[in-house]
mmCIF file of C-alpha atoms in Angstrom:
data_model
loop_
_atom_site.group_PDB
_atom_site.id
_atom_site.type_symbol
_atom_site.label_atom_id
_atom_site.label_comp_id
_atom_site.label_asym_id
_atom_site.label_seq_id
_atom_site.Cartn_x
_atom_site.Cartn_y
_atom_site.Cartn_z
ATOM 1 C CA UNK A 1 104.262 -8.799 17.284
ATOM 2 C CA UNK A 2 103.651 -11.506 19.940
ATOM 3 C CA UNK A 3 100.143 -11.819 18.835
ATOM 4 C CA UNK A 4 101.147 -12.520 15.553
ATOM 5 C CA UNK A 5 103.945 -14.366 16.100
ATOM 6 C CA UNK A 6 101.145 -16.827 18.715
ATOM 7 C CA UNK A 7 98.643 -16.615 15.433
ATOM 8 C CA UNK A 8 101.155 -18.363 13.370
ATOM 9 C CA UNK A 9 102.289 -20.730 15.667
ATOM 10 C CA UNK A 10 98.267 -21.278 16.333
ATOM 11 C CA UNK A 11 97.950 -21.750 12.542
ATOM 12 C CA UNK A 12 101.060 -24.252 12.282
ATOM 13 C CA UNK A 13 99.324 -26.432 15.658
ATOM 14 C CA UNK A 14 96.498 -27.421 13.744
ATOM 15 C CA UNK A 15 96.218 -30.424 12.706
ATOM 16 C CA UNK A 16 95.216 -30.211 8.795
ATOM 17 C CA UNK A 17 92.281 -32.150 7.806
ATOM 18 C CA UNK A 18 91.951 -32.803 4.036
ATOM 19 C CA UNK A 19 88.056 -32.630 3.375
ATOM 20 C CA UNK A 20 87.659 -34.315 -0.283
ATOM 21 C CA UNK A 21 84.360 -33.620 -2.125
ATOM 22 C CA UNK A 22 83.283 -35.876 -4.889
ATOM 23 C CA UNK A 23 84.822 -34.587 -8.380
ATOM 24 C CA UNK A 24 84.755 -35.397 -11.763
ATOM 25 C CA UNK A 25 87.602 -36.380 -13.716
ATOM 26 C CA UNK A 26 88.606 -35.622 -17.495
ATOM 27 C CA UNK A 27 90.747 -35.628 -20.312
ATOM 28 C CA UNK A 28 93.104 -33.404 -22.184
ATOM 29 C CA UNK A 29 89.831 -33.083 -24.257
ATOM 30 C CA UNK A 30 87.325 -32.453 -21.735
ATOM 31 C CA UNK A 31 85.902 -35.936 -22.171
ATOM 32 C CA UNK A 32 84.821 -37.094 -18.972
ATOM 33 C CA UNK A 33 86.961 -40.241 -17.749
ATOM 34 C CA UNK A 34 85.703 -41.084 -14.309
ATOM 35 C CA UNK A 35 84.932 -39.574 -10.900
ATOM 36 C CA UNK A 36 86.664 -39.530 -7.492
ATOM 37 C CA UNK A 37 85.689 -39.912 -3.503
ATOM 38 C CA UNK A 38 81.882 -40.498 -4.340
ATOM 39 C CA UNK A 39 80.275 -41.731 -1.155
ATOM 40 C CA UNK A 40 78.214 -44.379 -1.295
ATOM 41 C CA UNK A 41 76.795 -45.175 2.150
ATOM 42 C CA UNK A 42 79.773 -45.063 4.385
ATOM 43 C CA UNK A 43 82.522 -46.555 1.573
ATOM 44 C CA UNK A 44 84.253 -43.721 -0.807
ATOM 45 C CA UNK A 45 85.142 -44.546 -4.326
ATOM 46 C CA UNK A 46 86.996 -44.029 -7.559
ATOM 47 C CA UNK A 47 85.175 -44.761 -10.639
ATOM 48 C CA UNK A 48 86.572 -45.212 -13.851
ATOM 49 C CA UNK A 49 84.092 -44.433 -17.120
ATOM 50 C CA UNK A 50 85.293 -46.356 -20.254
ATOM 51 C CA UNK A 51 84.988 -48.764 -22.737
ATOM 52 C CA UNK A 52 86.502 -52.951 -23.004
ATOM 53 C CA UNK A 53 84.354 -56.171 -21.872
ATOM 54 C CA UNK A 54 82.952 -57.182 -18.639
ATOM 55 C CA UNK A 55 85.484 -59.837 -18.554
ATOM 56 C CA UNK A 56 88.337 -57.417 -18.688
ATOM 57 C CA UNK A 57 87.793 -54.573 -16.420
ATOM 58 C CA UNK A 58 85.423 -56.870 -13.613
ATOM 59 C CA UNK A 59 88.226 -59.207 -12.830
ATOM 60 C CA UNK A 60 86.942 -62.111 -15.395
ATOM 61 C CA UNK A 61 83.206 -61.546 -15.133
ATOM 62 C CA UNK A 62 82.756 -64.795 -13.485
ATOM 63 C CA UNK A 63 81.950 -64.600 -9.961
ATOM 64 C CA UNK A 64 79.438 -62.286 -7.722
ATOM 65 C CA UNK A 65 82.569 -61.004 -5.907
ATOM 66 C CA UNK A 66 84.312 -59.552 -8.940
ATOM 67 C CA UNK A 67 81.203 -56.682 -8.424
ATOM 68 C CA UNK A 68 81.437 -53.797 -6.092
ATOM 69 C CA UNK A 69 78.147 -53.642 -5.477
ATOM 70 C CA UNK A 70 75.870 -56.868 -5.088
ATOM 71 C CA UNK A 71 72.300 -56.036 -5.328
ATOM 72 C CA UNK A 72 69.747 -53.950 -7.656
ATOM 73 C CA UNK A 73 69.636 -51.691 -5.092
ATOM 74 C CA UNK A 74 72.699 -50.955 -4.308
ATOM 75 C CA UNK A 75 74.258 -50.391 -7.885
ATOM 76 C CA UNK A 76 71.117 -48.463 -8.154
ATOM 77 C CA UNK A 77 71.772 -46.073 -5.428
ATOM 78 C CA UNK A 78 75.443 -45.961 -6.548
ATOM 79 C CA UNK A 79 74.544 -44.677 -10.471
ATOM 80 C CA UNK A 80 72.255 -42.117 -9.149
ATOM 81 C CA UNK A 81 74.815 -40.922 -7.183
ATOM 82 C CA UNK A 82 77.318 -40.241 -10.173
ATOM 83 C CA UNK A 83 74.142 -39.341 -12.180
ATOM 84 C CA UNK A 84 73.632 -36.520 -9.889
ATOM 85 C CA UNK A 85 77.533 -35.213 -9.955
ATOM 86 C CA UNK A 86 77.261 -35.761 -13.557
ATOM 87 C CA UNK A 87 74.253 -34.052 -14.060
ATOM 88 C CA UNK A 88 74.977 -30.939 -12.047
ATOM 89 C CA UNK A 89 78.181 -30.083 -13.265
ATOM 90 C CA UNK A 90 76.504 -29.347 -16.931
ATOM 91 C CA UNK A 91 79.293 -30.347 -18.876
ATOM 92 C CA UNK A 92 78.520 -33.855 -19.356
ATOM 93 C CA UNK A 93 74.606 -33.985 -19.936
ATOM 94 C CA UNK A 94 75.008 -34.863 -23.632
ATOM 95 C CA UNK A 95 76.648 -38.669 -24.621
ATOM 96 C CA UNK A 96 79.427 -37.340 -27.069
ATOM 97 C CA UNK A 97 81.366 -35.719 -23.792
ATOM 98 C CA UNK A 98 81.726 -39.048 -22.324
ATOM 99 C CA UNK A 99 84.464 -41.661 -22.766
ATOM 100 C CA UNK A 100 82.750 -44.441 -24.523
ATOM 101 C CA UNK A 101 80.099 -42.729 -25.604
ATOM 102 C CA UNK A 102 80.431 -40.869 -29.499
ATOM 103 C CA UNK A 103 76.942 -41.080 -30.749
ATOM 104 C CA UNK A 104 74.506 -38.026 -30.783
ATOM 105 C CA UNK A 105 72.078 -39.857 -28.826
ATOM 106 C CA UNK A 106 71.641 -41.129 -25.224
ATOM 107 C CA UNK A 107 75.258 -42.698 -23.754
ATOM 108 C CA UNK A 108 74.172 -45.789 -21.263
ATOM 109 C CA UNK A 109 76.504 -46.315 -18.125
ATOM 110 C CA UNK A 110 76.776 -49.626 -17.552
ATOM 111 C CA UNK A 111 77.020 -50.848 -13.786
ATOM 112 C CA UNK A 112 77.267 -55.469 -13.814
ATOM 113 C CA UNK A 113 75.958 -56.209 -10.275
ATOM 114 C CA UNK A 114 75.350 -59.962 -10.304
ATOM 115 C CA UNK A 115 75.797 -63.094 -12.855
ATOM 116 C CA UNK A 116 72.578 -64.646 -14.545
ATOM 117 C CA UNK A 117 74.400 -66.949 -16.135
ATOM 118 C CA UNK A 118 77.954 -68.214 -16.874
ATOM 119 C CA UNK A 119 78.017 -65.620 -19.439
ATOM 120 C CA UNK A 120 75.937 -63.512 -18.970
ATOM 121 C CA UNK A 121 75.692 -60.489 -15.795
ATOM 122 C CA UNK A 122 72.700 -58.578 -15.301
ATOM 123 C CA UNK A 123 73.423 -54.571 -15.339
ATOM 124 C CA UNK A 124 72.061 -51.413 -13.770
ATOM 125 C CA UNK A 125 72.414 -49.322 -17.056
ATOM 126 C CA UNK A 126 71.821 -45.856 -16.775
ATOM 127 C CA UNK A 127 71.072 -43.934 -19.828
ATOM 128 C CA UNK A 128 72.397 -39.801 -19.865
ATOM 129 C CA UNK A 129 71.828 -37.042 -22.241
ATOM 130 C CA UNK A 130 69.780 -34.118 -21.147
ATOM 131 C CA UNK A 131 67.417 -33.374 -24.368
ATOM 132 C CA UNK A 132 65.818 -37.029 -24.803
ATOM 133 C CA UNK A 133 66.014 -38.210 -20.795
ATOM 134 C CA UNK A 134 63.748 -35.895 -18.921
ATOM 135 C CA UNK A 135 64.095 -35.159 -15.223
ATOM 136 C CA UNK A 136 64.311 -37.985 -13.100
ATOM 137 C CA UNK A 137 66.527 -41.433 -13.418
ATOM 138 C CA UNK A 138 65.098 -43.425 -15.604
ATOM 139 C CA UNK A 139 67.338 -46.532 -14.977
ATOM 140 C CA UNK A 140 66.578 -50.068 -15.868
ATOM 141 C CA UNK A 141 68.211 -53.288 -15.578
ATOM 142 C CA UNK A 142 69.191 -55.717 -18.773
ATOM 143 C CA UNK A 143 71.334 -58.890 -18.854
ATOM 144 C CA UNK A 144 74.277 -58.190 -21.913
ATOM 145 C CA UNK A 145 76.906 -60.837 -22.462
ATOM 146 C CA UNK A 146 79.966 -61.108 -20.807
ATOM 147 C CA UNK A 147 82.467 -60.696 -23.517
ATOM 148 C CA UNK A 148 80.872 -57.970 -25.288
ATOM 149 C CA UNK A 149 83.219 -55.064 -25.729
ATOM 150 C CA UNK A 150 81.571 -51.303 -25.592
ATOM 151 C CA UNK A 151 84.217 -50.162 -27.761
ATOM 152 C CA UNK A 152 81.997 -51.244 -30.653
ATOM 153 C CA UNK A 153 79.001 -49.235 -29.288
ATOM 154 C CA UNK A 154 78.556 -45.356 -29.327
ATOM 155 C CA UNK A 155 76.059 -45.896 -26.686
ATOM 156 C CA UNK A 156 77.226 -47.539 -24.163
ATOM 157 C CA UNK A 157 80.620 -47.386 -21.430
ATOM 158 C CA UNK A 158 81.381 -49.284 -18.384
ATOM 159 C CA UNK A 159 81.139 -47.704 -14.790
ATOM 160 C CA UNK A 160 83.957 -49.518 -12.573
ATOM 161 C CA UNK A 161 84.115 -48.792 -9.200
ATOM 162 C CA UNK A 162 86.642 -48.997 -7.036
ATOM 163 C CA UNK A 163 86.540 -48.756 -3.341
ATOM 164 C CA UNK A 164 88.957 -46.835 -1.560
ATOM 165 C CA UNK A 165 90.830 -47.997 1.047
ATOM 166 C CA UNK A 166 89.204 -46.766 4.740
ATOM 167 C CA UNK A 167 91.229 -44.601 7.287
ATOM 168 C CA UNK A 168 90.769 -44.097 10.175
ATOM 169 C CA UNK A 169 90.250 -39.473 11.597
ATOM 170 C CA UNK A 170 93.244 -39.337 13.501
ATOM 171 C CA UNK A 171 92.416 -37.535 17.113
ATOM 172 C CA UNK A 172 94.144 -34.494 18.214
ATOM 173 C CA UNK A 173 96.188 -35.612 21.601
ATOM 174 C CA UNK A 174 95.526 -34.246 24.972
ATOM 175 C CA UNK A 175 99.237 -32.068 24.685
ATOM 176 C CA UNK A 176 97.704 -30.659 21.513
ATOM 177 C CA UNK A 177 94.583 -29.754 22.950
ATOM 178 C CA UNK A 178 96.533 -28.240 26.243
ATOM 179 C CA UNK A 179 98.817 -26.091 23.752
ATOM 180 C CA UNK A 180 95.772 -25.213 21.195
ATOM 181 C CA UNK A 181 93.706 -24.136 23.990
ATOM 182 C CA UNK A 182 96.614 -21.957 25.522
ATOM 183 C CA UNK A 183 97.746 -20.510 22.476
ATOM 184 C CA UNK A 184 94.164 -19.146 21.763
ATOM 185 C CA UNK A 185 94.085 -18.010 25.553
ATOM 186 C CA UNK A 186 96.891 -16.132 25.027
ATOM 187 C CA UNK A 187 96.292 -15.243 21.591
ATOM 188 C CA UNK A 188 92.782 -13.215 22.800
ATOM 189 C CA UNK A 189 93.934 -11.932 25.878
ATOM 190 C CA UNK A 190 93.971 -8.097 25.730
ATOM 191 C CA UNK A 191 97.480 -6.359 24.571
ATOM 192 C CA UNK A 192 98.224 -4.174 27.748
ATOM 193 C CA UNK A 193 98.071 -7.543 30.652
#
């Protein structure tokens, strides 16, 4: 009884840690919609998959901060990473299970990581669908205009990424560690002492 009783109270001391793996998000449909707590160097983020105009979901298009990411490189490294989640999960390797994306053919994420013009942002565009695309990423960049809505397009969907906010691992204090360590002391000490 007192073992068990020092197992729960073991159990109860511990201070929970929420581990979050990347994940994929969907619709009532099954239509993927975006993807959560994808790491991407040491920043975590939330990425919504859908259609509207660069000016509309990036904050007005118009400046090199409205981007989460700021080089080729970098948005690069960031659509291979939801590539990869995409990828393996199997459900998503064809364009018509993707929001944005209806056609039969390949459905291009779209990724704006700096301005070329006024009106114009240059885009890591990342093309999916499992029969045509072979192994591999085969991403490219292209410059689209600014105001052009994907909602028009069976092909292609924005990728907006948004950071989450970091936190900070809370450390277990010293009386914790004192009445952890005690607790499993007394927890394997043999029944009959």
């Amino acid at each position: 009884m007192l073992r068990t009783l020092t197992a729960v109270l073991f159990l109860l001391l511990l201070p929970l840690h929420s581990s979050s793996a990347a994940s994929l998000v969907t619709d009532s449909n099954g239509i993927l919609t975006g993807a959560r707590d994808i790491l991407v160097g040491v920043n975590k983020y939330d990425v919504f998959i859908g259609d509207g105009t660069c000016v509309g979901l990036f904050s007005g298009c118009d400046e090199q901060s409205d981007f989460p990411f700021q080089s080729a490189d970098s948005a690069r490294a960031a659509s291979q990473i939801l590539y990869s989640l995409i990828i393996a999960d199997g459900r998503f390797k064809y364009a018509q299970n993707i929001s944005g994306c209806s056609g039969d053919l390949v459905c291009t994420l779209l990724l704006p990581f700096r301005l070329s013009d006024p009106f114009t942002a240059v885009f890591h565009s990342l093309p999916i669908d499992a029969d045509i695309i072979p192994a591999g990423i085969p991403s490219y960049e292209e410059e689209i205009a600014t105001d052009v809505d994907t909602g028009i397009s069976e092909f292609y969907t924005y990728t907006v990424w948004t950071q989450q906010p970091t936190t900070t691992v809370p450390e277990p204090s010293t009386l914790m560690l004192l009445g952890i360590g005690w607790l499993s002391r007394r927890w394997l000490r043999p029944q009959g002492k």
